[in-house]
Short mmCIF file of C-alpha atoms in Angstrom, two decimals:
data_model
loop_
_atom_site.label_atom_id
_atom_site.label_comp_id
_atom_site.label_asym_id
_atom_site.label_seq_id
_atom_site.Cartn_x
_atom_site.Cartn_y
_atom_site.Cartn_z
CA MET A 1067 48.14 25.43 -34.21
CA GLU A 1068 47.37 21.74 -35.10
CA GLY A 1069 47.51 20.44 -31.76
CA SER A 1070 45.04 23.30 -30.57
CA LYS A 1071 42.59 22.09 -33.20
CA ILE A 1072 43.00 18.50 -32.38
CA HIS A 1073 42.27 19.62 -28.83
CA CYS A 1074 39.36 21.66 -30.04
CA LYS A 1075 37.73 18.67 -31.90
CA PHE A 1076 38.43 16.40 -28.56
CA SER A 1077 36.74 18.92 -26.44
CA ARG A 1078 33.70 19.25 -28.72
CA ARG A 1079 33.49 15.56 -28.92
CA THR A 1080 33.85 15.32 -25.10
CA ILE A 1081 31.08 17.70 -24.30
CA PHE A 1082 28.95 16.49 -27.07
CA PHE A 1083 29.33 13.01 -25.55
CA GLN A 1084 28.56 14.49 -22.10
CA GLN A 1085 25.39 16.38 -23.03
CA TRP A 1086 24.41 13.39 -25.16
CA THR A 1087 24.92 11.03 -22.34
CA THR A 1088 22.74 13.36 -19.84
CA LEU A 1089 20.09 13.58 -22.43
CA VAL A 1090 19.82 9.79 -22.64
CA TYR A 1091 19.77 9.57 -18.71
CA ILE A 1092 17.10 12.12 -18.39
CA PHE A 1093 15.09 10.45 -21.09
CA ALA A 1094 15.49 7.10 -19.74
CA PHE A 1095 14.53 8.55 -16.28
CA VAL A 1096 11.51 10.16 -18.02
CA ILE A 1097 10.07 6.94 -19.30
CA ARG A 1098 10.86 5.04 -16.10
CA PHE A 1099 8.94 7.53 -14.42
CA THR A 1100 6.16 7.75 -16.91
CA GLN A 1101 5.78 4.29 -16.80
CA SER A 1102 5.74 4.00 -12.84
CA LEU A 1103 2.92 6.96 -12.59
CA ASP A 1104 -0.04 5.10 -10.88
CA TYR A 1105 -3.12 7.28 -11.37
CA SER A 1106 -5.34 4.93 -9.31
CA GLU A 1107 -3.05 5.50 -6.32
CA ALA A 1108 -3.38 9.09 -6.83
CA LEU A 1109 -7.27 9.26 -7.36
CA SER A 1110 -7.47 7.30 -4.07
CA LYS A 1111 -5.28 9.70 -2.44
CA SER A 1112 -7.02 12.82 -3.68
CA LEU A 1113 -10.43 11.51 -2.35
CA LEU A 1114 -8.72 10.71 1.04
CA TYR A 1115 -7.91 14.47 1.34
CA PHE A 1116 -11.29 15.61 1.75
CA GLU A 1117 -11.79 13.33 4.90
CA ALA A 1118 -8.87 15.32 6.54
CA GLN A 1119 -10.72 18.46 5.68
CA ARG A 1120 -14.10 17.59 7.41
CA SER A 1121 -15.52 19.63 9.95
CA GLY A 1122 -18.32 18.36 12.20
CA ARG A 1123 -18.88 14.98 13.66
CA LEU A 1124 -16.70 12.52 11.77
CA PRO A 1125 -18.36 9.27 10.83
CA TYR A 1126 -17.37 5.89 12.18
CA ASN A 1127 -15.73 4.93 8.85
CA GLN A 1128 -13.50 7.97 8.68
CA ARG A 1129 -10.25 6.93 7.08
CA ALA A 1130 -7.95 9.94 7.95
CA ILE A 1131 -7.88 8.59 11.56
CA TRP A 1132 -5.77 11.53 12.80
CA ARG A 1133 -8.52 13.83 12.74
CA HIS A 1134 -11.32 14.09 15.41
CA HIS A 1135 -14.70 15.89 15.84
CA SER A 1136 -14.67 19.78 15.65
CA GLY A 1137 -16.70 22.75 15.24
CA LEU A 1138 -19.71 20.74 17.03
CA THR A 1139 -21.18 24.31 18.07
CA ASP A 1140 -20.94 26.01 14.84
CA GLY A 1141 -24.07 28.35 14.22
CA LEU A 1142 -25.25 27.68 17.97
CA ASP A 1143 -24.88 31.44 18.90
CA GLN A 1144 -27.04 32.40 15.82
CA GLY A 1145 -29.64 29.70 16.48
CA VAL A 1146 -28.83 27.57 13.51
CA ASP A 1147 -27.15 24.30 12.98
CA LEU A 1148 -24.03 24.88 10.91
CA VAL A 1149 -22.19 21.81 11.98
CA GLY A 1150 -20.42 20.06 8.96
CA GLY A 1151 -18.95 21.11 5.82
CA TYR A 1152 -15.20 21.71 4.98
CA TYR A 1153 -12.49 23.59 6.10
CA ASP A 1154 -11.43 25.31 3.13
CA ALA A 1155 -7.19 24.99 3.49
CA GLY A 1156 -4.85 24.89 6.33
CA ASP A 1157 -6.92 27.09 8.54
CA ASN A 1158 -10.08 26.40 10.45
CA VAL A 1159 -12.70 28.77 8.84
CA LYS A 1160 -15.48 27.54 6.55
CA PHE A 1161 -15.78 29.75 3.58
CA GLN A 1162 -18.89 29.00 1.38
CA LEU A 1163 -17.73 30.27 -2.04
CA PRO A 1164 -14.66 28.07 -2.42
CA MET A 1165 -16.37 25.08 -0.54
CA ALA A 1166 -19.19 25.48 -3.06
CA PHE A 1167 -16.78 25.58 -5.95
CA THR A 1168 -15.13 22.42 -4.68
CA ILE A 1169 -18.45 20.56 -4.80
CA THR A 1170 -19.29 21.96 -8.10
CA MET A 1171 -15.92 20.44 -9.47
CA LEU A 1172 -16.18 17.14 -7.51
CA SER A 1173 -19.47 16.93 -9.07
CA TRP A 1174 -18.58 17.69 -12.60
CA SER A 1175 -15.41 15.15 -12.16
CA VAL A 1176 -18.10 12.38 -11.56
CA ILE A 1177 -20.54 13.49 -14.40
CA GLU A 1178 -17.72 13.30 -16.91
CA TYR A 1179 -15.80 10.41 -15.68
CA GLY A 1180 -17.84 8.61 -13.10
CA GLU A 1181 -17.26 5.17 -14.97
CA ASP A 1182 -13.70 5.37 -14.49
CA ILE A 1183 -14.15 6.52 -10.83
CA ALA A 1184 -15.99 3.44 -10.35
CA ALA A 1185 -13.69 1.19 -12.23
CA ALA A 1186 -10.99 2.40 -9.87
CA GLY A 1187 -13.29 1.47 -6.95
CA GLU A 1188 -13.49 4.87 -5.60
CA TYR A 1189 -16.89 5.95 -6.69
CA LYS A 1190 -18.40 5.47 -3.11
CA TYR A 1191 -15.60 7.95 -1.75
CA ALA A 1192 -16.22 10.37 -4.28
CA LEU A 1193 -20.10 10.27 -3.66
CA GLU A 1194 -19.15 10.63 0.13
CA ALA A 1195 -17.09 13.75 -0.44
CA ILE A 1196 -19.77 15.45 -2.65
CA LYS A 1197 -22.61 14.49 -0.10
CA TRP A 1198 -20.36 16.03 2.80
CA GLY A 1199 -20.46 19.24 1.02
CA THR A 1200 -24.24 19.46 -0.14
CA ASP A 1201 -25.38 18.17 3.40
CA TYR A 1202 -23.98 21.22 4.73
CA PHE A 1203 -25.43 23.23 2.00
CA VAL A 1204 -28.76 22.25 2.54
CA LYS A 1205 -28.38 22.99 6.26
CA ALA A 1206 -26.90 26.52 5.49
CA HIS A 1207 -29.69 27.53 3.53
CA THR A 1208 -32.23 28.11 6.16
CA HIS A 1209 -34.85 30.11 4.29
CA PRO A 1210 -35.49 30.55 0.46
CA HIS A 1211 -33.56 34.02 0.67
CA VAL A 1212 -31.19 33.11 3.52
CA LEU A 1213 -27.93 31.43 3.05
CA TRP A 1214 -24.99 31.22 5.72
CA VAL A 1215 -21.85 31.80 3.78
CA GLN A 1216 -18.92 31.66 6.53
CA VAL A 1217 -18.04 30.16 9.99
CA GLY A 1218 -15.15 31.78 11.76
CA GLU A 1219 -13.25 34.82 11.27
CA GLY A 1220 -9.92 34.54 9.11
CA ASP A 1221 -8.18 37.39 10.95
CA THR A 1222 -8.72 35.70 14.54
CA ASP A 1223 -8.05 32.35 13.16
CA HIS A 1224 -4.77 33.18 11.68
CA TYR A 1225 -3.61 34.45 15.07
CA CYS A 1226 -3.85 31.08 16.28
CA TRP A 1227 -1.92 27.78 15.24
CA GLN A 1228 -4.44 25.14 16.64
CA ARG A 1229 -5.81 21.94 15.67
CA PRO A 1230 -9.66 22.16 14.63
CA GLU A 1231 -10.19 19.76 17.60
CA ASP A 1232 -8.96 22.55 19.78
CA MET A 1233 -10.26 25.64 18.31
CA THR A 1234 -10.65 28.64 20.65
CA THR A 1235 -11.08 31.30 18.05
CA SER A 1236 -14.30 33.12 17.02
CA ARG A 1237 -17.12 30.83 15.39
CA ARG A 1238 -19.24 33.61 14.56
CA ALA A 1239 -21.33 32.92 11.41
CA PHE A 1240 -22.22 35.22 8.67
CA LYS A 1241 -25.13 35.20 6.08
CA VAL A 1242 -26.52 36.83 3.09
CA ASP A 1243 -30.25 37.82 2.69
CA GLU A 1244 -32.71 40.11 1.01
CA ASP A 1245 -31.02 43.39 2.79
CA HIS A 1246 -27.41 41.96 2.52
CA PRO A 1247 -27.36 40.06 -0.83
CA GLY A 1248 -24.52 37.64 -2.16
CA SER A 1249 -25.46 36.80 -5.68
CA ASP A 1250 -22.27 35.08 -6.54
CA VAL A 1251 -22.21 32.98 -3.43
CA ALA A 1252 -25.66 32.16 -3.96
CA GLY A 1253 -25.11 31.62 -7.63
CA GLU A 1254 -22.12 29.18 -6.89
CA THR A 1255 -23.91 27.21 -4.24
CA ALA A 1256 -27.06 26.95 -6.62
CA ALA A 1257 -24.33 25.32 -9.36
CA ALA A 1258 -22.77 22.97 -6.72
CA LEU A 1259 -26.22 21.78 -5.73
CA ALA A 1260 -27.49 21.32 -9.46
CA ALA A 1261 -24.33 19.43 -10.62
CA ALA A 1262 -24.54 17.26 -7.36
CA SER A 1263 -28.09 16.72 -8.23
CA ILE A 1264 -27.26 15.03 -11.30
CA VAL A 1265 -24.63 13.08 -9.76
CA PHE A 1266 -27.45 11.45 -7.22
CA ARG A 1267 -30.13 11.05 -9.83
CA ARG A 1268 -29.78 7.45 -10.30
CA THR A 1269 -28.51 6.21 -6.88
CA ASN A 1270 -30.53 8.48 -4.51
CA PRO A 1271 -33.56 10.31 -6.59
CA HIS A 1272 -34.88 11.68 -3.44
CA TYR A 1273 -31.85 13.41 -2.24
CA SER A 1274 -31.36 14.41 -5.80
CA HIS A 1275 -34.76 16.31 -6.07
CA LEU A 1276 -33.84 17.96 -2.65
CA LEU A 1277 -30.74 19.48 -3.78
CA LEU A 1278 -32.55 20.48 -6.84
CA VAL A 1279 -35.21 22.48 -5.08
CA HIS A 1280 -32.53 24.17 -3.02
CA ALA A 1281 -30.63 25.06 -6.04
CA GLU A 1282 -33.50 26.40 -7.72
CA GLN A 1283 -34.48 28.42 -4.62
CA LEU A 1284 -30.81 29.79 -4.47
CA PHE A 1285 -30.69 30.97 -7.97
CA GLU A 1286 -33.97 32.85 -7.82
CA PHE A 1287 -32.76 34.49 -4.40
CA GLY A 1288 -29.04 35.35 -6.06
CA ASP A 1289 -30.93 36.77 -9.25
CA LYS A 1290 -33.67 38.84 -7.68
CA TYR A 1291 -31.43 40.32 -4.91
CA ARG A 1292 -28.09 41.16 -6.65
CA GLY A 1293 -24.95 42.33 -4.91
CA LYS A 1294 -21.59 41.00 -4.32
CA TYR A 1295 -21.48 38.76 -1.27
CA ASP A 1296 -18.01 40.34 0.13
CA THR A 1297 -19.84 43.69 0.12
CA SER A 1298 -22.48 41.98 2.71
CA VAL A 1299 -19.79 39.92 4.59
CA GLY A 1300 -16.73 42.13 5.17
CA ALA A 1301 -15.06 39.38 7.10
CA ALA A 1302 -14.82 37.35 3.62
CA LYS A 1303 -13.30 40.47 1.76
CA GLY A 1304 -9.59 39.79 2.97
CA TYR A 1305 -9.61 35.83 2.02
CA TYR A 1306 -11.99 35.22 -0.73
CA PRO A 1307 -12.96 38.55 -2.21
CA SER A 1308 -15.36 38.21 -5.34
CA LEU A 1309 -13.12 40.30 -7.68
CA SER A 1310 -15.03 38.99 -10.56
CA GLY A 1311 -18.34 40.05 -9.55
CA TYR A 1312 -21.55 37.85 -9.46
CA LYS A 1313 -22.68 37.53 -13.10
CA ASP A 1314 -20.34 34.95 -13.93
CA GLU A 1315 -21.83 32.85 -11.32
CA LEU A 1316 -25.31 33.42 -12.14
CA LEU A 1317 -24.75 32.45 -15.60
CA TRP A 1318 -22.51 29.29 -14.33
CA ALA A 1319 -25.47 28.64 -12.07
CA ALA A 1320 -28.08 29.03 -14.96
CA MET A 1321 -26.20 26.68 -17.22
CA TRP A 1322 -25.74 23.93 -14.47
CA LEU A 1323 -29.61 24.33 -13.75
CA TYR A 1324 -30.20 23.60 -17.28
CA LYS A 1325 -28.13 20.65 -17.19
CA ALA A 1326 -30.00 19.48 -14.12
CA THR A 1327 -33.61 20.26 -15.01
CA ASP A 1328 -33.73 20.63 -18.88
CA LYS A 1329 -36.02 23.70 -18.10
CA SER A 1330 -35.78 26.10 -21.11
CA TYR A 1331 -35.91 29.03 -18.70
CA TYR A 1332 -32.56 28.52 -17.55
CA LEU A 1333 -30.98 28.14 -20.96
CA LYS A 1334 -32.82 31.31 -22.20
CA TYR A 1335 -31.30 32.98 -19.21
CA ALA A 1336 -27.72 32.06 -20.09
CA LEU A 1337 -28.35 32.99 -23.66
CA GLN A 1338 -30.28 36.27 -23.25
CA ASN A 1339 -27.93 37.44 -20.38
CA ALA A 1340 -24.87 36.29 -22.40
CA GLN A 1341 -23.57 39.69 -23.48
CA SER A 1342 -24.65 41.92 -20.73
CA PHE A 1343 -23.13 39.47 -18.26
CA GLY A 1344 -19.71 39.12 -20.08
CA GLY A 1345 -20.43 35.44 -20.84
CA THR A 1346 -19.69 36.03 -24.53
CA THR A 1347 -17.59 39.14 -24.24
CA TRP A 1348 -15.19 38.21 -21.58
CA ALA A 1349 -12.13 36.47 -22.95
CA ILE A 1350 -10.38 34.98 -19.77
CA ALA A 1351 -6.95 33.00 -19.38
CA GLU A 1352 -7.86 31.64 -15.93
CA PHE A 1353 -10.77 29.49 -14.18
CA SER A 1354 -10.93 29.54 -10.37
CA TRP A 1355 -13.23 29.72 -7.31
CA ASP A 1356 -13.78 33.46 -8.41
CA VAL A 1357 -13.75 33.60 -12.18
CA LYS A 1358 -16.18 30.99 -13.67
CA TYR A 1359 -16.32 32.58 -17.29
CA ALA A 1360 -14.12 29.99 -18.91
CA GLY A 1361 -16.02 26.91 -17.24
CA LEU A 1362 -19.29 28.47 -18.18
CA GLN A 1363 -18.02 29.15 -21.77
CA LEU A 1364 -16.82 25.58 -22.27
CA LEU A 1365 -20.23 24.23 -21.07
CA ALA A 1366 -22.22 26.29 -23.33
CA SER A 1367 -20.00 25.41 -26.23
CA LYS A 1368 -20.93 21.41 -25.68
CA LEU A 1369 -24.52 22.12 -25.93
CA PRO A 1370 -26.47 20.88 -28.86
CA LYS A 1371 -27.76 23.03 -31.44
CA GLN A 1372 -30.62 25.25 -30.93
CA GLY A 1373 -32.51 27.65 -33.19
CA LYS A 1374 -30.48 30.11 -35.47
CA ALA A 1375 -30.32 33.07 -33.05
CA ASP A 1376 -29.54 30.77 -30.16
CA ASN A 1377 -26.76 29.07 -32.19
CA LYS A 1378 -25.12 32.38 -32.85
CA ILE A 1379 -24.84 33.08 -29.11
CA LEU A 1380 -23.54 29.38 -28.57
CA GLN A 1381 -20.83 30.11 -31.16
CA GLU A 1382 -19.77 33.31 -29.31
CA TYR A 1383 -19.60 31.33 -26.25
CA ARG A 1384 -17.37 28.65 -27.87
CA SER A 1385 -15.15 31.35 -29.31
CA LYS A 1386 -14.56 32.56 -25.60
CA ALA A 1387 -14.12 28.78 -24.75
CA GLU A 1388 -11.57 28.57 -27.32
CA HIS A 1389 -9.74 31.65 -26.25
CA TYR A 1390 -9.06 30.08 -22.93
CA ILE A 1391 -8.11 26.49 -24.23
CA CYS A 1392 -5.66 28.52 -26.83
CA ALA A 1393 -4.18 30.57 -24.23
CA CYS A 1394 -3.42 27.32 -22.25
CA MET A 1395 -1.98 25.87 -25.72
CA ASN A 1396 0.02 28.92 -26.43
CA GLN A 1397 -1.93 29.41 -29.43
CA ASN A 1398 -3.14 32.86 -29.26
CA ASN A 1399 -1.30 35.76 -30.93
CA LYS A 1400 -1.49 37.75 -27.79
CA THR A 1401 -2.66 36.50 -24.65
CA ASN A 1402 -1.12 33.23 -23.64
CA VAL A 1403 -0.59 31.50 -20.48
CA HIS A 1404 2.95 31.67 -19.29
CA ARG A 1405 4.75 28.42 -18.60
CA THR A 1406 7.84 27.49 -16.45
CA PRO A 1407 10.91 26.31 -17.95
CA GLY A 1408 9.50 22.88 -16.99
CA GLY A 1409 6.41 23.47 -18.87
CA LEU A 1410 4.13 24.04 -15.92
CA LEU A 1411 1.36 26.56 -16.67
CA TYR A 1412 1.86 29.64 -14.39
CA ILE A 1413 -0.98 32.27 -13.70
CA ARG A 1414 0.30 33.57 -10.42
CA GLN A 1415 2.73 33.35 -7.24
CA TRP A 1416 0.18 32.39 -4.78
CA ASN A 1417 -1.27 29.02 -4.93
CA ASN A 1418 -0.71 28.49 -8.82
CA MET A 1419 -1.50 24.85 -8.72
CA GLN A 1420 -5.23 25.71 -8.28
CA TYR A 1421 -5.26 27.37 -11.71
CA VAL A 1422 -2.93 24.42 -13.25
CA SER A 1423 -5.47 21.68 -11.77
CA ASN A 1424 -8.56 23.40 -13.24
CA ALA A 1425 -6.87 24.24 -16.54
CA ALA A 1426 -6.11 20.57 -17.08
CA PHE A 1427 -9.41 19.53 -16.39
CA LEU A 1428 -11.10 21.85 -18.76
CA LEU A 1429 -8.40 20.91 -21.24
CA MET A 1430 -9.25 17.26 -20.88
CA ILE A 1431 -13.08 17.60 -21.26
CA TYR A 1432 -12.70 19.92 -24.16
CA SER A 1433 -10.42 17.30 -25.92
CA ASP A 1434 -13.24 14.65 -25.08
CA HIS A 1435 -15.64 17.03 -26.87
CA LEU A 1436 -13.59 17.71 -29.88
CA ARG A 1437 -12.70 13.95 -30.33
CA GLU A 1438 -16.52 13.28 -29.97
CA THR A 1439 -17.69 15.82 -32.37
CA ASN A 1440 -14.71 15.17 -34.91
CA GLN A 1441 -13.69 19.11 -34.52
CA MET A 1442 -10.59 21.22 -33.84
CA ALA A 1443 -10.03 24.08 -31.71
CA ARG A 1444 -9.91 27.05 -33.89
CA CYS A 1445 -6.85 29.19 -32.34
CA GLU A 1446 -5.32 32.37 -33.78
CA ARG A 1447 -2.12 30.77 -34.82
CA ARG A 1448 -3.16 27.44 -35.91
CA PRO A 1449 -5.96 24.64 -35.49
CA VAL A 1450 -5.29 22.31 -32.60
CA GLY A 1451 -6.82 19.02 -32.15
CA PRO A 1452 -7.94 16.88 -29.52
CA GLU A 1453 -4.79 14.67 -29.15
CA GLU A 1454 -2.56 17.49 -28.69
CA ILE A 1455 -4.94 19.17 -26.18
CA PHE A 1456 -5.09 15.82 -24.26
CA THR A 1457 -1.37 15.44 -24.44
CA PHE A 1458 -0.84 18.62 -22.95
CA ALA A 1459 -3.45 18.11 -20.14
CA LYS A 1460 -1.77 14.84 -19.37
CA SER A 1461 1.38 16.75 -19.05
CA GLN A 1462 0.22 19.02 -16.55
CA VAL A 1463 -1.22 16.00 -14.39
CA ASP A 1464 2.28 14.37 -14.85
CA TYR A 1465 4.08 17.38 -13.62
CA ILE A 1466 1.84 17.78 -10.67
CA LEU A 1467 2.85 13.77 -9.78
CA GLY A 1468 6.64 14.35 -10.11
CA LEU A 1469 7.52 14.40 -13.72
CA ASN A 1470 9.10 17.84 -13.43
CA PRO A 1471 12.58 19.43 -13.08
CA ARG A 1472 12.78 18.93 -9.18
CA GLY A 1473 11.39 15.24 -9.71
CA MET A 1474 9.04 16.17 -6.65
CA SER A 1475 5.34 15.43 -6.42
CA TYR A 1476 3.29 18.12 -5.42
CA LEU A 1477 0.40 15.58 -4.39
CA VAL A 1478 1.00 14.80 -0.77
CA GLY A 1479 1.94 11.48 -0.09
CA TYR A 1480 2.33 10.46 -3.70
CA GLY A 1481 5.71 9.11 -4.75
CA PRO A 1482 8.83 9.06 -3.10
CA LYS A 1483 9.51 12.79 -2.71
CA TYR A 1484 6.77 15.32 -1.87
CA PRO A 1485 6.21 18.16 0.53
CA ARG A 1486 6.56 17.23 4.02
CA ARG A 1487 6.07 20.43 5.83
CA VAL A 1488 2.45 21.38 4.46
CA HIS A 1489 1.06 24.76 6.00
CA HIS A 1490 -1.89 23.08 7.60
CA ARG A 1491 -2.80 23.29 11.40
CA GLY A 1492 -4.17 20.12 11.69
CA ALA A 1493 -1.55 17.95 10.07
CA SER A 1494 1.46 19.79 11.70
CA VAL A 1495 0.35 19.29 15.26
CA ASP A 1496 0.10 15.85 17.10
CA SER A 1497 -3.00 14.44 16.25
CA TYR A 1498 -6.01 14.45 18.81
CA LYS A 1499 -5.90 10.84 19.26
CA LYS A 1500 -2.20 10.63 20.26
CA ARG A 1501 -2.38 13.82 22.18
CA LYS A 1502 -5.61 14.61 23.83
CA GLY A 1503 -4.49 17.36 25.85
CA PHE A 1504 -5.77 20.84 24.97
CA ILE A 1505 -3.19 22.76 22.73
CA SER A 1506 -3.49 26.67 23.06
CA CYS A 1507 -3.54 28.98 20.44
CA THR A 1508 0.20 30.12 21.02
CA GLN A 1509 1.36 26.64 21.76
CA GLY A 1510 0.89 25.72 18.42
CA TYR A 1511 3.17 28.48 17.22
CA ASP A 1512 5.55 27.95 19.64
CA ASN A 1513 5.90 24.30 19.68
CA TRP A 1514 4.77 23.23 16.24
CA PHE A 1515 4.63 25.83 13.47
CA GLY A 1516 8.34 26.50 13.35
CA ARG A 1517 9.65 23.01 13.62
CA LYS A 1518 11.88 21.86 10.92
CA ASN A 1519 10.62 18.42 11.06
CA PRO A 1520 8.11 17.02 8.91
CA ASN A 1521 4.36 17.03 9.68
CA PRO A 1522 3.46 14.24 12.14
CA ASN A 1523 0.04 13.88 10.15
CA MET A 1524 -0.02 12.93 6.57
CA LEU A 1525 -2.42 14.98 4.49
CA PHE A 1526 -2.84 12.38 1.74
CA GLY A 1527 -3.81 13.89 -1.57
CA ALA A 1528 -3.35 17.54 -0.75
CA LEU A 1529 -2.24 19.58 -3.94
CA VAL A 1530 -0.12 22.24 -2.44
CA GLY A 1531 0.47 25.68 -4.18
CA GLY A 1532 3.42 24.48 -5.99
CA PRO A 1533 6.54 25.82 -7.36
CA ASP A 1534 7.43 29.32 -8.60
CA ASN A 1535 7.94 30.53 -12.05
CA LYS A 1536 11.35 28.99 -12.24
CA ASP A 1537 10.00 25.47 -11.07
CA ARG A 1538 11.78 26.33 -7.38
CA PHE A 1539 10.13 25.28 -4.32
CA ASN A 1540 10.58 25.77 -0.79
CA ASP A 1541 9.15 23.25 1.48
CA HIS A 1542 8.58 25.13 4.85
CA ARG A 1543 5.46 25.71 6.68
CA ARG A 1544 5.95 29.64 6.80
CA ASN A 1545 5.85 29.30 2.87
CA TYR A 1546 2.15 29.34 2.69
CA MET A 1547 2.18 30.46 -1.03
CA GLN A 1548 3.66 27.35 -1.93
CA THR A 1549 3.05 24.66 0.83
CA GLU A 1550 -0.62 25.45 1.52
CA ALA A 1551 -3.30 23.20 0.24
CA CYS A 1552 -6.78 23.90 -0.56
CA THR A 1553 -9.82 21.69 -1.45
CA TYR A 1554 -10.37 23.43 -4.61
CA ASN A 1555 -6.67 22.61 -5.96
CA THR A 1556 -7.53 18.76 -5.70
CA ALA A 1557 -11.29 18.71 -6.73
CA PRO A 1558 -10.42 18.78 -10.58
CA LEU A 1559 -7.84 16.19 -10.03
CA VAL A 1560 -10.40 13.52 -9.01
CA GLY A 1561 -11.81 13.50 -12.78
CA LEU A 1562 -8.30 13.87 -14.29
CA PHE A 1563 -6.82 10.82 -12.37
CA ALA A 1564 -9.84 8.67 -13.07
CA LYS A 1565 -9.52 9.57 -16.86
CA LEU A 1566 -5.89 8.79 -17.03
CA HIS A 1567 -6.22 5.47 -14.97
CA GLY A 1568 -9.01 4.57 -17.35
CA LEU A 1569 -6.59 4.59 -20.31
CA ASP A 1570 -3.80 2.79 -18.24
CA ARG A 1571 -6.25 0.09 -18.17
CA GLY A 1572 -5.73 -0.44 -21.81
CA THR A 1573 -8.03 1.44 -23.59
CA ASN A 1574 -6.84 1.99 -27.07
CA ILE A 1575 -5.87 5.52 -27.54
CA GLU A 1576 -6.96 5.81 -31.18
CA ASP A 1577 -10.63 4.57 -30.11
CA SER A 1578 -12.91 7.54 -30.51
CA THR A 1579 -15.00 6.55 -27.22
CA LEU A 1580 -11.66 7.23 -25.25
CA PHE A 1581 -12.38 10.93 -25.21
CA SER A 1582 -16.06 10.61 -24.64
CA ALA A 1583 -17.40 12.38 -21.53
CA LYS A 1584 -18.97 9.60 -19.62
#
């Protein structure tokens, strides 16, 4: 019996020693990895990604050199010039709703963290990324009450695995107008143009004014002729359906137009329609290209005090904004966002990283606001301060960059381990410059799609869909839920990487200006 006790004690000590050694090793790895995270490199690569997603005639200073001109006849059959813009993800269709949201988030990144972007030497590229989208939106808005909202058809496009330079699929263009309304897509495009007009106000005032003219016309159009765009454009329904409807986009657009113009009309619109449009009644735990409520509510909660009646509505907006913040922080009594064992926010299986990057961005901005105003988030379980919110937002960014159970960066091209088989037509096929011969629709599937080899072209800065709810990830092109990247995944990271790089440059974390929006 005594021998058994000795053996038991020895076994426990051995197990304890092994566990402690493992913990020490993991902790040392985490510290070493954290110190090695280069947010400046991540920022640079995230902006490079948008150059790889360009459609149209590429400029002489194009840095994603494996790409070439594409979609040069877009809109020709309809008698309009729709050349330009961005492909949304790994296919070759131009969808206006997610493209506009991408530009809104890029612009918001520059508005909040423009000084940090400039300090990193990336301001020029950030503005170019925004302008590539807004130039296209101006083209697509051919009449005050006409907006072209899609080029290409998802169904025919997905039958083919072709580089955009070789496209043989339908390039049919679709529009919304007075008889076929699309308040959601008109509203989001208005928001994007309004936000971008703020960005260009100092550097290009004439262009800023042009964007604002189009933004106000689009808002008036979307509000006067109300309806969901996917009812008018059936081709969009299977790919980017407007499940939340159009009321969130109209409120979102009004708030951005108020920020851009300082016209009381837009603020009154957002306040008077707050309840009937769901702005102060919807408590949401996600923010995306479709559901804008959380972003709208956060924007409203940052506004300075108004009159007594208006302040009451703004407080209701703030309450709903903090529901979202508290859900991410796991501090609501019932509705909280799930997390993986590795600590990643988890909303749903398909392209979960879009929700993560958006959440981290809103959390970071709200932490700035709370610190600047010396406030706490009023969560149901307990108050949460700006430092705690900041720390959690940073943890989501660090997870993306490789501080996770797999040690994998989900930002393509960053770190030693990242996805090599991104679900992306252009990146997975030999580049046009290397192989100028035509590659047919079926050739792409037969010769490239199923290959086990890494993609021949690096899609730097692409944020893929990411791991499942157990932190598992399968790096294969067929696994589009996890390996496809989208423009709206990366857009909020531009601001986040800039902010964190700014801190790495030596800003004192106790300094209140550290959390101030730029």
